PDB file of C-alpha atoms (C1' of nucleotides) in Angstrom:
ATOM      1  CA  UNK A   1      50.343 103.894 101.983  1.00 45.00           C
ATOM      2  CA  UNK A   2      51.377 105.983 104.620  1.00 47.00           C
ATOM      3  CA  UNK A   3      50.970 109.444 104.450  1.00 51.00           C
ATOM      4  CA  UNK A   4      54.456 111.231 103.790  1.00 54.00           C
ATOM      5  CA  UNK A   5      54.974 114.893 104.022  1.00 52.00           C
ATOM      6  CA  UNK A   6      56.721 116.798 101.023  1.00 51.00           C
ATOM      7  CA  UNK A   7      59.455 117.470 103.701  1.00 49.00           C
ATOM      8  CA  UNK A   8      59.813 113.715 104.262  1.00 51.00           C
ATOM      9  CA  UNK A   9      59.894 113.022 100.521  1.00 50.00           C
ATOM     10  CA  UNK A  10      62.617 115.553  99.883  1.00 48.00           C
ATOM     11  CA  UNK A  11      64.847 114.285 102.606  1.00 46.00           C
ATOM     12  CA  UNK A  12      64.537 110.680 101.074  1.00 49.00           C
ATOM     13  CA  UNK A  13      65.071 111.764  97.749  1.00 48.00           C
ATOM     14  CA  UNK A  14      68.189 113.742  98.702  1.00 43.00           C
ATOM     15  CA  UNK A  15      69.163 110.756 100.826  1.00 42.00           C
ATOM     16  CA  UNK A  16      69.188 108.222  97.855  1.00 43.00           C
ATOM     17  CA  UNK A  17      70.889 110.452  95.620  1.00 38.00           C
ATOM     18  CA  UNK A  18      73.401 111.429  98.293  1.00 40.00           C
ATOM     19  CA  UNK A  19      74.127 107.743  98.576  1.00 38.00           C
ATOM     20  CA  UNK A  20      74.100 107.132  94.784  1.00 43.00           C
ATOM     21  CA  UNK A  21      76.714 109.635  94.645  1.00 52.00           C
ATOM     22  CA  UNK A  22      79.019 108.346  97.545  1.00 47.00           C
ATOM     23  CA  UNK A  23      78.722 104.767  95.787  1.00 50.00           C
ATOM     24  CA  UNK A  24      78.986 105.940  92.303  1.00 66.00           C
ATOM     25  CA  UNK A  25      82.909 107.050  91.944  1.00 66.00           C
ATOM     26  CA  UNK A  26      82.105 107.872  87.846  1.00 72.00           C
ATOM     27  CA  UNK A  27      80.682 111.370  88.919  1.00 76.00           C
ATOM     28  CA  UNK A  28      83.890 112.169  90.817  1.00 79.00           C
ATOM     29  CA  UNK A  29      86.401 111.108  88.368  1.00 84.00           C
ATOM     30  CA  UNK A  30      84.186 112.629  85.236  1.00 85.00           C
ATOM     31  CA  UNK A  31      84.344 115.751  87.780  1.00 84.00           C
ATOM     32  CA  UNK A  32      87.993 115.626  87.465  1.00 88.00           C
ATOM     33  CA  UNK A  33      88.445 114.961  83.854  1.00 90.00           C
ATOM     34  CA  UNK A  34      85.937 118.017  83.494  1.00 90.00           C
ATOM     35  CA  UNK A  35      88.555 120.562  83.917  1.00 90.00           C
ATOM     36  CA  UNK A  36      89.680 123.069  81.502  1.00 88.00           C
ATOM     37  CA  UNK A  37      93.616 122.665  82.181  1.00 93.00           C
ATOM     38  CA  UNK A  38      93.222 118.996  82.298  1.00 94.00           C
ATOM     39  CA  UNK A  39      91.598 118.748  78.634  1.00 92.00           C
ATOM     40  CA  UNK A  40      94.222 121.029  77.472  1.00 91.00           C
ATOM     41  CA  UNK A  41      96.944 119.361  78.690  1.00 93.00           C
ATOM     42  CA  UNK A  42      96.168 115.893  77.710  1.00 93.00           C
ATOM     43  CA  UNK A  43      95.415 117.364  74.294  1.00 91.00           C
ATOM     44  CA  UNK A  44      98.909 118.888  74.083  1.00 91.00           C
ATOM     45  CA  UNK A  45     100.606 115.647  75.086  1.00 93.00           C
ATOM     46  CA  UNK A  46      98.645 113.408  72.747  1.00 92.00           C
ATOM     47  CA  UNK A  47     101.194 114.396  70.018  1.00 92.00           C
ATOM     48  CA  UNK A  48     104.456 113.285  71.989  1.00 93.00           C
ATOM     49  CA  UNK A  49     106.308 114.243  75.426  1.00 95.00           C
ATOM     50  CA  UNK A  50     106.773 117.823  76.073  1.00 94.00           C
ATOM     51  CA  UNK A  51     108.696 119.668  78.767  1.00 95.00           C
ATOM     52  CA  UNK A  52     107.501 121.774  81.627  1.00 95.00           C
ATOM     53  CA  UNK A  53     108.177 125.198  79.714  1.00 92.00           C
ATOM     54  CA  UNK A  54     106.905 123.755  76.499  1.00 91.00           C
ATOM     55  CA  UNK A  55     103.880 123.235  77.837  1.00 92.00           C
ATOM     56  CA  UNK A  56     103.566 126.706  79.655  1.00 90.00           C
ATOM     57  CA  UNK A  57     104.282 127.988  76.290  1.00 86.00           C
ATOM     58  CA  UNK A  58     101.831 126.038  74.171  1.00 86.00           C
ATOM     59  CA  UNK A  59      99.015 126.374  76.460  1.00 86.00           C
ATOM     60  CA  UNK A  60      98.335 130.002  76.012  1.00 81.00           C
ATOM     61  CA  UNK A  61      97.050 131.588  79.383  1.00 83.00           C
ATOM     62  CA  UNK A  62      98.091 128.873  81.974  1.00 90.00           C
ATOM     63  CA  UNK A  63      99.891 130.241  85.306  1.00 91.00           C
ATOM     64  CA  UNK A  64     102.676 128.070  86.372  1.00 93.00           C
ATOM     65  CA  UNK A  65     100.578 127.350  89.758  1.00 94.00           C
ATOM     66  CA  UNK A  66      98.008 125.672  87.510  1.00 95.00           C
ATOM     67  CA  UNK A  67     100.360 124.131  85.386  1.00 95.00           C
ATOM     68  CA  UNK A  68     101.949 122.611  88.027  1.00 95.00           C
ATOM     69  CA  UNK A  69      98.436 121.431  89.827  1.00 95.00           C
ATOM     70  CA  UNK A  70      97.459 119.828  87.173  1.00 96.00           C
ATOM     71  CA  UNK A  71     100.419 118.022  85.952  1.00 96.00           C
ATOM     72  CA  UNK A  72     100.750 116.587  89.849  1.00 95.00           C
ATOM     73  CA  UNK A  73      97.077 115.574  89.910  1.00 95.00           C
ATOM     74  CA  UNK A  74      97.247 113.561  86.461  1.00 96.00           C
ATOM     75  CA  UNK A  75     100.705 112.120  87.320  1.00 96.00           C
ATOM     76  CA  UNK A  76      98.898 110.833  90.662  1.00 95.00           C
ATOM     77  CA  UNK A  77      96.187 109.504  88.575  1.00 95.00           C
ATOM     78  CA  UNK A  78      98.445 108.042  86.582  1.00 96.00           C
ATOM     79  CA  UNK A  79      97.346 109.693  83.350  1.00 97.00           C
ATOM     80  CA  UNK A  80     100.820 111.189  82.515  1.00 97.00           C
ATOM     81  CA  UNK A  81     104.196 110.058  83.974  1.00 96.00           C
ATOM     82  CA  UNK A  82     106.878 112.740  85.046  1.00 96.00           C
ATOM     83  CA  UNK A  83     110.432 112.127  84.243  1.00 95.00           C
ATOM     84  CA  UNK A  84     113.386 114.020  85.937  1.00 93.00           C
ATOM     85  CA  UNK A  85     116.576 114.281  84.304  1.00 90.00           C
ATOM     86  CA  UNK A  86     119.430 115.656  86.453  1.00 83.00           C
ATOM     87  CA  UNK A  87     121.144 117.949  84.066  1.00 81.00           C
ATOM     88  CA  UNK A  88     121.984 121.761  84.540  1.00 77.00           C
ATOM     89  CA  UNK A  89     119.521 123.335  84.606  1.00 84.00           C
ATOM     90  CA  UNK A  90     117.119 120.417  85.524  1.00 89.00           C
ATOM     91  CA  UNK A  91     115.046 118.959  82.736  1.00 92.00           C
ATOM     92  CA  UNK A  92     111.879 117.763  83.551  1.00 95.00           C
ATOM     93  CA  UNK A  93     109.591 115.813  80.653  1.00 96.00           C
ATOM     94  CA  UNK A  94     105.947 114.691  80.756  1.00 97.00           C
ATOM     95  CA  UNK A  95     104.567 112.214  78.745  1.00 97.00           C
ATOM     96  CA  UNK A  96     101.049 110.231  78.409  1.00 97.00           C
ATOM     97  CA  UNK A  97     100.939 106.959  79.949  1.00 97.00           C
ATOM     98  CA  UNK A  98      98.893 104.027  78.069  1.00 97.00           C
ATOM     99  CA  UNK A  99      96.339 104.876  80.450  1.00 96.00           C
ATOM    100  CA  UNK A 100      96.453 108.883  79.334  1.00 96.00           C
ATOM    101  CA  UNK A 101      96.830 107.771  75.821  1.00 96.00           C
ATOM    102  CA  UNK A 102      93.429 106.010  75.283  1.00 95.00           C
ATOM    103  CA  UNK A 103      91.454 109.105  77.307  1.00 95.00           C
ATOM    104  CA  UNK A 104      93.387 111.485  75.089  1.00 94.00           C
ATOM    105  CA  UNK A 105      91.636 109.546  72.158  1.00 93.00           C
ATOM    106  CA  UNK A 106      88.486 110.622  73.692  1.00 93.00           C
ATOM    107  CA  UNK A 107      89.520 114.483  74.532  1.00 91.00           C
ATOM    108  CA  UNK A 108      90.815 115.213  71.200  1.00 86.00           C
ATOM    109  CA  UNK A 109      87.664 113.828  69.532  1.00 90.00           C
ATOM    110  CA  UNK A 110      85.787 116.490  72.041  1.00 90.00           C
ATOM    111  CA  UNK A 111      87.950 119.025  70.804  1.00 85.00           C
ATOM    112  CA  UNK A 112      87.453 118.218  67.233  1.00 85.00           C
ATOM    113  CA  UNK A 113      83.824 118.788  67.889  1.00 90.00           C
ATOM    114  CA  UNK A 114      84.688 122.061  69.449  1.00 87.00           C
ATOM    115  CA  UNK A 115      86.292 122.655  66.457  1.00 83.00           C
ATOM    116  CA  UNK A 116      83.793 121.702  63.713  1.00 87.00           C
ATOM    117  CA  UNK A 117      80.938 123.083  65.550  1.00 90.00           C
ATOM    118  CA  UNK A 118      81.894 126.330  66.818  1.00 87.00           C
ATOM    119  CA  UNK A 119      80.417 128.159  63.868  1.00 87.00           C
ATOM    120  CA  UNK A 120      76.993 126.364  64.794  1.00 92.00           C
ATOM    121  CA  UNK A 121      77.616 127.613  68.589  1.00 92.00           C
ATOM    122  CA  UNK A 122      78.462 131.174  67.767  1.00 91.00           C
ATOM    123  CA  UNK A 123      75.097 131.150  65.035  1.00 94.00           C
ATOM    124  CA  UNK A 124      73.270 129.669  68.134  1.00 95.00           C
ATOM    125  CA  UNK A 125      74.554 132.174  70.423  1.00 94.00           C
ATOM    126  CA  UNK A 126      73.813 135.042  68.359  1.00 93.00           C
ATOM    127  CA  UNK A 127      70.232 133.838  67.646  1.00 94.00           C
ATOM    128  CA  UNK A 128      69.544 133.427  71.294  1.00 94.00           C
ATOM    129  CA  UNK A 129      71.074 137.217  72.017  1.00 92.00           C
ATOM    130  CA  UNK A 130      68.779 138.654  69.577  1.00 92.00           C
ATOM    131  CA  UNK A 131      65.762 136.970  70.593  1.00 88.00           C
ATOM    132  CA  UNK A 132      66.719 137.562  74.455  1.00 83.00           C
ATOM    133  CA  UNK A 133      67.909 141.175  74.557  1.00 76.00           C
ATOM    134  CA  UNK A 134      69.500 142.119  77.870  1.00 65.00           C
TER     135      UNK A 134
ATOM    136  CA  UNK B   1     120.368 141.316  65.309  1.00 45.00           C
ATOM    137  CA  UNK B   2     119.438 143.798  67.961  1.00 47.00           C
ATOM    138  CA  UNK B   3     120.201 142.428  71.772  1.00 52.00           C
ATOM    139  CA  UNK B   4     116.895 141.759  73.537  1.00 56.00           C
ATOM    140  CA  UNK B   5     116.638 141.167  76.998  1.00 55.00           C
ATOM    141  CA  UNK B   6     115.033 138.394  78.633  1.00 53.00           C
ATOM    142  CA  UNK B   7     112.072 140.187  79.320  1.00 52.00           C
ATOM    143  CA  UNK B   8     111.330 141.602  75.959  1.00 54.00           C
ATOM    144  CA  UNK B   9     111.598 138.354  74.764  1.00 52.00           C
ATOM    145  CA  UNK B  10     108.933 136.861  77.225  1.00 50.00           C
ATOM    146  CA  UNK B  11     106.742 139.869  76.833  1.00 49.00           C
ATOM    147  CA  UNK B  12     107.040 139.068  72.840  1.00 51.00           C
ATOM    148  CA  UNK B  13     106.171 135.340  73.720  1.00 50.00           C
ATOM    149  CA  UNK B  14     103.432 136.338  75.625  1.00 46.00           C
ATOM    150  CA  UNK B  15     102.000 138.644  72.927  1.00 44.00           C
ATOM    151  CA  UNK B  16     102.272 136.074  70.333  1.00 44.00           C
ATOM    152  CA  UNK B  17     100.401 133.194  72.545  1.00 39.00           C
ATOM    153  CA  UNK B  18      97.792 136.041  73.254  1.00 41.00           C
ATOM    154  CA  UNK B  19      97.013 136.566  69.445  1.00 39.00           C
ATOM    155  CA  UNK B  20      96.629 132.924  69.269  1.00 44.00           C
ATOM    156  CA  UNK B  21      94.625 132.627  71.898  1.00 52.00           C
ATOM    157  CA  UNK B  22      91.962 135.012  70.688  1.00 49.00           C
ATOM    158  CA  UNK B  23      92.147 133.973  67.230  1.00 51.00           C
ATOM    159  CA  UNK B  24      91.643 130.191  68.038  1.00 68.00           C
ATOM    160  CA  UNK B  25      87.958 129.912  69.402  1.00 68.00           C
ATOM    161  CA  UNK B  26      88.761 126.119  69.722  1.00 73.00           C
ATOM    162  CA  UNK B  27      90.341 126.753  73.262  1.00 77.00           C
ATOM    163  CA  UNK B  28      87.586 129.006  74.618  1.00 80.00           C
ATOM    164  CA  UNK B  29      84.746 126.424  73.230  1.00 85.00           C
ATOM    165  CA  UNK B  30      86.790 123.457  74.859  1.00 86.00           C
ATOM    166  CA  UNK B  31      86.716 125.398  78.292  1.00 85.00           C
ATOM    167  CA  UNK B  32      83.128 125.849  77.913  1.00 88.00           C
ATOM    168  CA  UNK B  33      82.300 122.030  77.524  1.00 90.00           C
ATOM    169  CA  UNK B  34      84.796 121.375  80.186  1.00 90.00           C
ATOM    170  CA  UNK B  35      82.761 122.111  82.963  1.00 90.00           C
ATOM    171  CA  UNK B  36      81.670 119.758  85.720  1.00 88.00           C
ATOM    172  CA  UNK B  37      78.049 120.711  85.568  1.00 93.00           C
ATOM    173  CA  UNK B  38      77.970 120.663  81.730  1.00 94.00           C
ATOM    174  CA  UNK B  39      78.915 117.165  81.012  1.00 92.00           C
ATOM    175  CA  UNK B  40      76.506 116.019  83.917  1.00 91.00           C
ATOM    176  CA  UNK B  41      73.637 117.810  82.402  1.00 93.00           C
ATOM    177  CA  UNK B  42      74.607 116.485  78.934  1.00 94.00           C
ATOM    178  CA  UNK B  43      74.891 113.095  80.137  1.00 91.00           C
ATOM    179  CA  UNK B  44      71.495 113.402  82.351  1.00 91.00           C
ATOM    180  CA  UNK B  45      69.598 114.558  79.063  1.00 94.00           C
ATOM    181  CA  UNK B  46      71.057 111.757  76.519  1.00 93.00           C
ATOM    182  CA  UNK B  47      68.269 109.229  77.471  1.00 93.00           C
ATOM    183  CA  UNK B  48      65.689 111.789  76.692  1.00 94.00           C
ATOM    184  CA  UNK B  49      64.074 115.368  77.887  1.00 95.00           C
ATOM    185  CA  UNK B  50      63.854 116.284  81.667  1.00 95.00           C
ATOM    186  CA  UNK B  51      62.015 118.479  83.630  1.00 95.00           C
ATOM    187  CA  UNK B  52      64.154 121.097  85.569  1.00 95.00           C
ATOM    188  CA  UNK B  53      63.232 119.278  88.892  1.00 92.00           C
ATOM    189  CA  UNK B  54      64.035 115.993  87.394  1.00 92.00           C
ATOM    190  CA  UNK B  55      67.499 116.943  86.494  1.00 92.00           C
ATOM    191  CA  UNK B  56      68.167 118.678  89.965  1.00 90.00           C
ATOM    192  CA  UNK B  57      67.388 115.487  91.295  1.00 87.00           C
ATOM    193  CA  UNK B  58      68.971 113.262  89.015  1.00 87.00           C
ATOM    194  CA  UNK B  59      72.580 115.231  89.114  1.00 87.00           C
ATOM    195  CA  UNK B  60      73.268 114.653  92.716  1.00 81.00           C
ATOM    196  CA  UNK B  61      75.058 117.778  94.443  1.00 83.00           C
ATOM    197  CA  UNK B  62      74.105 120.773  91.664  1.00 90.00           C
ATOM    198  CA  UNK B  63      72.438 123.615  93.595  1.00 91.00           C
ATOM    199  CA  UNK B  64      69.452 125.178  91.760  1.00 93.00           C
ATOM    200  CA  UNK B  65      71.750 128.314  90.877  1.00 94.00           C
ATOM    201  CA  UNK B  66      74.185 126.174  89.128  1.00 95.00           C
ATOM    202  CA  UNK B  67      71.525 124.553  87.374  1.00 95.00           C
ATOM    203  CA  UNK B  68      69.807 127.123  86.215  1.00 96.00           C
ATOM    204  CA  UNK B  69      72.963 128.955  84.987  1.00 96.00           C
ATOM    205  CA  UNK B  70      74.436 125.707  83.202  1.00 96.00           C
ATOM    206  CA  UNK B  71      70.807 125.192  81.306  1.00 97.00           C
ATOM    207  CA  UNK B  72      71.021 128.753  80.339  1.00 96.00           C
ATOM    208  CA  UNK B  73      74.306 128.578  78.713  1.00 95.00           C
ATOM    209  CA  UNK B  74      73.738 125.556  77.260  1.00 96.00           C
ATOM    210  CA  UNK B  75      70.570 126.766  75.753  1.00 96.00           C
ATOM    211  CA  UNK B  76      72.114 129.666  74.104  1.00 95.00           C
ATOM    212  CA  UNK B  77      74.750 127.639  73.023  1.00 95.00           C
ATOM    213  CA  UNK B  78      72.336 125.511  70.979  1.00 96.00           C
ATOM    214  CA  UNK B  79      73.207 122.269  72.859  1.00 97.00           C
ATOM    215  CA  UNK B  80      69.673 122.178  74.406  1.00 97.00           C
ATOM    216  CA  UNK B  81      66.164 123.585  74.334  1.00 97.00           C
ATOM    217  CA  UNK B  82      63.943 124.887  76.619  1.00 96.00           C
ATOM    218  CA  UNK B  83      60.338 124.467  76.400  1.00 95.00           C
ATOM    219  CA  UNK B  84      57.909 126.271  78.664  1.00 94.00           C
ATOM    220  CA  UNK B  85      54.276 124.689  79.388  1.00 91.00           C
ATOM    221  CA  UNK B  86      52.071 127.390  80.967  1.00 85.00           C
ATOM    222  CA  UNK B  87      50.282 125.090  82.856  1.00 83.00           C
ATOM    223  CA  UNK B  88      49.951 125.194  87.061  1.00 79.00           C
ATOM    224  CA  UNK B  89      52.387 125.253  88.231  1.00 86.00           C
ATOM    225  CA  UNK B  90      54.552 126.028  85.408  1.00 90.00           C
ATOM    226  CA  UNK B  91      56.482 122.830  83.529  1.00 93.00           C
ATOM    227  CA  UNK B  92      59.805 123.451  81.923  1.00 95.00           C
ATOM    228  CA  UNK B  93      61.038 120.634  79.673  1.00 96.00           C
ATOM    229  CA  UNK B  94      64.682 120.453  78.574  1.00 97.00           C
ATOM    230  CA  UNK B  95      66.166 118.530  75.643  1.00 97.00           C
ATOM    231  CA  UNK B  96      69.098 117.981  73.472  1.00 97.00           C
ATOM    232  CA  UNK B  97      69.233 119.580  70.037  1.00 97.00           C
ATOM    233  CA  UNK B  98      70.562 117.758  67.350  1.00 97.00           C
ATOM    234  CA  UNK B  99      73.939 119.572  67.920  1.00 96.00           C
ATOM    235  CA  UNK B 100      73.752 118.512  71.569  1.00 96.00           C
ATOM    236  CA  UNK B 101      73.001 115.129  70.771  1.00 96.00           C
ATOM    237  CA  UNK B 102      76.037 114.869  68.658  1.00 95.00           C
ATOM    238  CA  UNK B 103      78.303 116.028  71.404  1.00 95.00           C
ATOM    239  CA  UNK B 104      76.412 114.078  73.972  1.00 94.00           C
ATOM    240  CA  UNK B 105      77.882 110.724  72.003  1.00 93.00           C
ATOM    241  CA  UNK B 106      81.174 111.883  72.896  1.00 93.00           C
ATOM    242  CA  UNK B 107      80.797 112.983  76.646  1.00 91.00           C
ATOM    243  CA  UNK B 108      78.988 110.119  77.133  1.00 87.00           C
ATOM    244  CA  UNK B 109      82.029 108.000  76.033  1.00 90.00           C
ATOM    245  CA  UNK B 110      84.035 110.105  78.426  1.00 90.00           C
ATOM    246  CA  UNK B 111      81.765 108.984  80.958  1.00 85.00           C
ATOM    247  CA  UNK B 112      82.301 105.258  80.388  1.00 86.00           C
ATOM    248  CA  UNK B 113      85.984 106.010  80.023  1.00 90.00           C
ATOM    249  CA  UNK B 114      85.799 106.950  83.737  1.00 87.00           C
ATOM    250  CA  UNK B 115      83.484 103.920  84.452  1.00 83.00           C
ATOM    251  CA  UNK B 116      85.921 101.589  82.866  1.00 87.00           C
ATOM    252  CA  UNK B 117      89.037 102.678  83.976  1.00 90.00           C
ATOM    253  CA  UNK B 118      88.338 104.164  87.626  1.00 87.00           C
ATOM    254  CA  UNK B 119      89.781 101.217  89.030  1.00 87.00           C
ATOM    255  CA  UNK B 120      93.130 101.863  86.909  1.00 92.00           C
ATOM    256  CA  UNK B 121      93.006 105.374  88.562  1.00 92.00           C
ATOM    257  CA  UNK B 122      92.375 104.389  92.175  1.00 90.00           C
ATOM    258  CA  UNK B 123      95.334 101.888  92.186  1.00 94.00           C
ATOM    259  CA  UNK B 124      97.625 104.712  90.321  1.00 95.00           C
ATOM    260  CA  UNK B 125      96.564 106.845  93.321  1.00 93.00           C
ATOM    261  CA  UNK B 126      97.708 104.685  95.954  1.00 93.00           C
ATOM    262  CA  UNK B 127     100.924 103.542  94.522  1.00 94.00           C
ATOM    263  CA  UNK B 128     101.351 107.591  94.072  1.00 93.00           C
ATOM    264  CA  UNK B 129     100.460 107.953  97.886  1.00 92.00           C
ATOM    265  CA  UNK B 130     102.906 105.393  99.063  1.00 91.00           C
ATOM    266  CA  UNK B 131     105.484 106.292  97.046  1.00 88.00           C
ATOM    267  CA  UNK B 132     105.178 109.743  97.805  1.00 82.00           C
ATOM    268  CA  UNK B 133     103.992 110.193 101.420  1.00 76.00           C
ATOM    269  CA  UNK B 134     102.957 113.555 102.951  1.00 64.00           C
TER     270      UNK B 134
ATOM    271  C1'  DG C   1     134.083 137.236  90.704  1.00 83.81           C
ATOM    272  C1'  DA C   2     129.637 139.813  90.162  1.00 83.81           C
ATOM    273  C1'  DG C   3     125.538 140.157  87.418  1.00 83.81           C
ATOM    274  C1'  DA C   4     122.465 138.032  84.586  1.00 83.81           C
ATOM    275  C1'  DG C   5     120.118 133.864  82.493  1.00 83.81           C
ATOM    276  C1'  DC C   6     118.307 129.307  82.296  1.00 83.81           C
ATOM    277  C1'  DT C   7     114.639 125.712  84.236  1.00 83.81           C
ATOM    278  C1'  DA C   8     111.217 124.357  87.192  1.00 83.81           C
ATOM    279  C1'  DC C   9     108.657 125.492  90.040  1.00 83.81           C
ATOM    280  C1'  DT C  10     106.531 127.896  94.999  1.00 83.81           C
ATOM    281  C1'  DA C  11     104.476 131.830  97.460  1.00 83.81           C
ATOM    282  C1'  DT C  12     101.237 135.520  97.959  1.00 83.81           C
ATOM    283  C1'  DC C  13      97.591 138.383  97.115  1.00 83.81           C
ATOM    284  C1'  DC C  14      93.159 139.198  95.484  1.00 83.81           C
ATOM    285  C1'  DA C  15      89.333 139.244  92.080  1.00 83.81           C
ATOM    286  C1'  DT C  16      86.089 135.777  90.342  1.00 83.81           C
ATOM    287  C1'  DT C  17      83.671 131.608  91.071  1.00 83.81           C
ATOM    288  C1'  DG C  18      80.580 128.540  92.994  1.00 83.81           C
ATOM    289  C1'  DG C  19      77.920 126.627  97.487  1.00 83.81           C
ATOM    290  C1'  DT C  20      74.214 127.263 100.757  1.00 83.81           C
ATOM    291  C1'  DA C  21      70.405 128.775 102.225  1.00 83.81           C
ATOM    292  C1'  DA C  22      66.838 131.406 101.952  1.00 83.81           C
ATOM    293  C1'  DG C  23      63.076 134.250  99.342  1.00 83.81           C
ATOM    294  C1'  DT C  24      59.715 135.017  95.109  1.00 83.81           C
ATOM    295  C1'  DA C  25      55.413 134.419  91.920  1.00 83.81           C
ATOM    296  C1'  DA C  26      51.573 132.479  90.220  1.00 83.81           C
ATOM    297  C1'  DT C  27      48.050 129.291  91.503  1.00 83.81           C
ATOM    298  C1'  DT C  28      45.892 125.259  93.782  1.00 83.81           C
ATOM    299  C1'  DA C  29      44.071 122.337  97.392  1.00 83.81           C
ATOM    300  C1'  DC C  30      42.367 121.891 101.785  1.00 83.81           C
TER     301       DC C  30
ATOM    302  C1'  DG D   1      44.250 131.430 105.197  1.00 83.81           C
ATOM    303  C1'  DT D   2      47.817 128.068 105.169  1.00 83.81           C
ATOM    304  C1'  DA D   3      50.463 124.784 102.752  1.00 83.81           C
ATOM    305  C1'  DA D   4      52.050 122.839  98.748  1.00 83.81           C
ATOM    306  C1'  DT D   5      53.627 123.085  93.932  1.00 83.81           C
ATOM    307  C1'  DT D   6      57.460 124.332  90.145  1.00 83.81           C
ATOM    308  C1'  DA D   7      61.204 127.199  88.746  1.00 83.81           C
ATOM    309  C1'  DC D   8      63.849 129.745  89.576  1.00 83.81           C
ATOM    310  C1'  DT D   9      66.318 134.786  92.118  1.00 83.81           C
ATOM    311  C1'  DT D  10      69.166 136.939  95.786  1.00 83.81           C
ATOM    312  C1'  DA D  11      72.391 137.294  99.390  1.00 83.81           C
ATOM    313  C1'  DC D  12      76.201 136.055 101.524  1.00 83.81           C
ATOM    314  C1'  DC D  13      80.324 133.538 102.142  1.00 83.81           C
ATOM    315  C1'  DA D  14      84.166 130.294 101.738  1.00 83.81           C
ATOM    316  C1'  DA D  15      86.948 128.347  98.140  1.00 83.81           C
ATOM    317  C1'  DT D  16      89.194 128.372  93.991  1.00 83.81           C
ATOM    318  C1'  DG D  17      91.864 130.375  90.284  1.00 83.81           C
ATOM    319  C1'  DG D  18      94.794 134.195  88.054  1.00 83.81           C
ATOM    320  C1'  DA D  19      98.804 137.691  88.293  1.00 83.81           C
ATOM    321  C1'  DT D  20     102.817 138.453  89.472  1.00 83.81           C
ATOM    322  C1'  DA D  21     106.776 137.754  92.301  1.00 83.81           C
ATOM    323  C1'  DG D  22     110.449 135.047  94.417  1.00 83.81           C
ATOM    324  C1'  DT D  23     113.572 130.928  95.009  1.00 83.81           C
ATOM    325  C1'  DA D  24     117.197 127.200  94.126  1.00 83.81           C
ATOM    326  C1'  DG D  25     121.229 125.697  91.515  1.00 83.81           C
ATOM    327  C1'  DC D  26     123.968 126.135  88.698  1.00 83.81           C
ATOM    328  C1'  DT D  27     126.207 128.372  84.307  1.00 83.81           C
ATOM    329  C1'  DC D  28     127.828 131.610  81.330  1.00 83.81           C
ATOM    330  C1'  DT D  29     129.713 136.381  80.153  1.00 83.81           C
ATOM    331  C1'  DC D  30     132.263 140.297  81.263  1.00 83.81           C
TER     332       DC D  30
END
DNA sequence: GAGAGCTACTATCCATTGGTAAGTAATTAC
DNA sequence: GTAATTACTTACCAATGGATAGTAGCTCTC
């Protein structure tokens, strides 16, 4: 066994994991899905199609910029569809694709977890803050 | 019915939804869970406990700053536990709590979705980019 | 026909966040 | 005394995200 310095070993480990990262698209896609607005938009569309301004009103706190940005990337990823009706004024409907529907099931499960376990989390926070005063 | 300007109505709608946001803790917690590093850390800990540096090596691309930050908030939220062994050098183990384990099941499901559907997403992206040239 | 209003966005500016890289503490090994 | 270990901080800077205002195209009202 040849002697390797710690620096060499660290560099080797880094190279291995960088390669792993490049070859494994899961992390990238998971990072994409792990977005605040993505989960909210998908959850909002789960019951049925919605218009742009309805989404903006339903998802409290989203800016038009982020709403448009999120909708565009979700459309590009084939998770939602965008339908323009050239009436006056223009009407744009967004809906989940079959792919998006399969994802929505999981994300609403996470949402449901957040709902049922929020009290546990809040209790944990209070305990933590009591034990670790600022 | 008194006349209301559009500005007034917009302000009213904003106030309503801000109130809704404040009363509904789900959105806040969901936003917390919808974090790139949160899902990666929970997924990494799902098989079993891990040390700080092991997590840093397993999760490619995470900086010590973000790793510490993510671990702290997850500990505060009662999702992971932190155990310090005062050896030399110090050894710190992180593990999922029962609460964290219940969440891990959902997040690994999302991870599995990303794995199985990545080809669909990539195909959708190619189609989109062909139809919408820069 | 002038102004307000509707929808679905862009554009701009600025505060916050996140990444990079270097430093720290306490101790052992050489 | 120098290097190495682990588990972090800290400082700096680029990039992201949020608030706000503006735009286009048409209609409706007065």
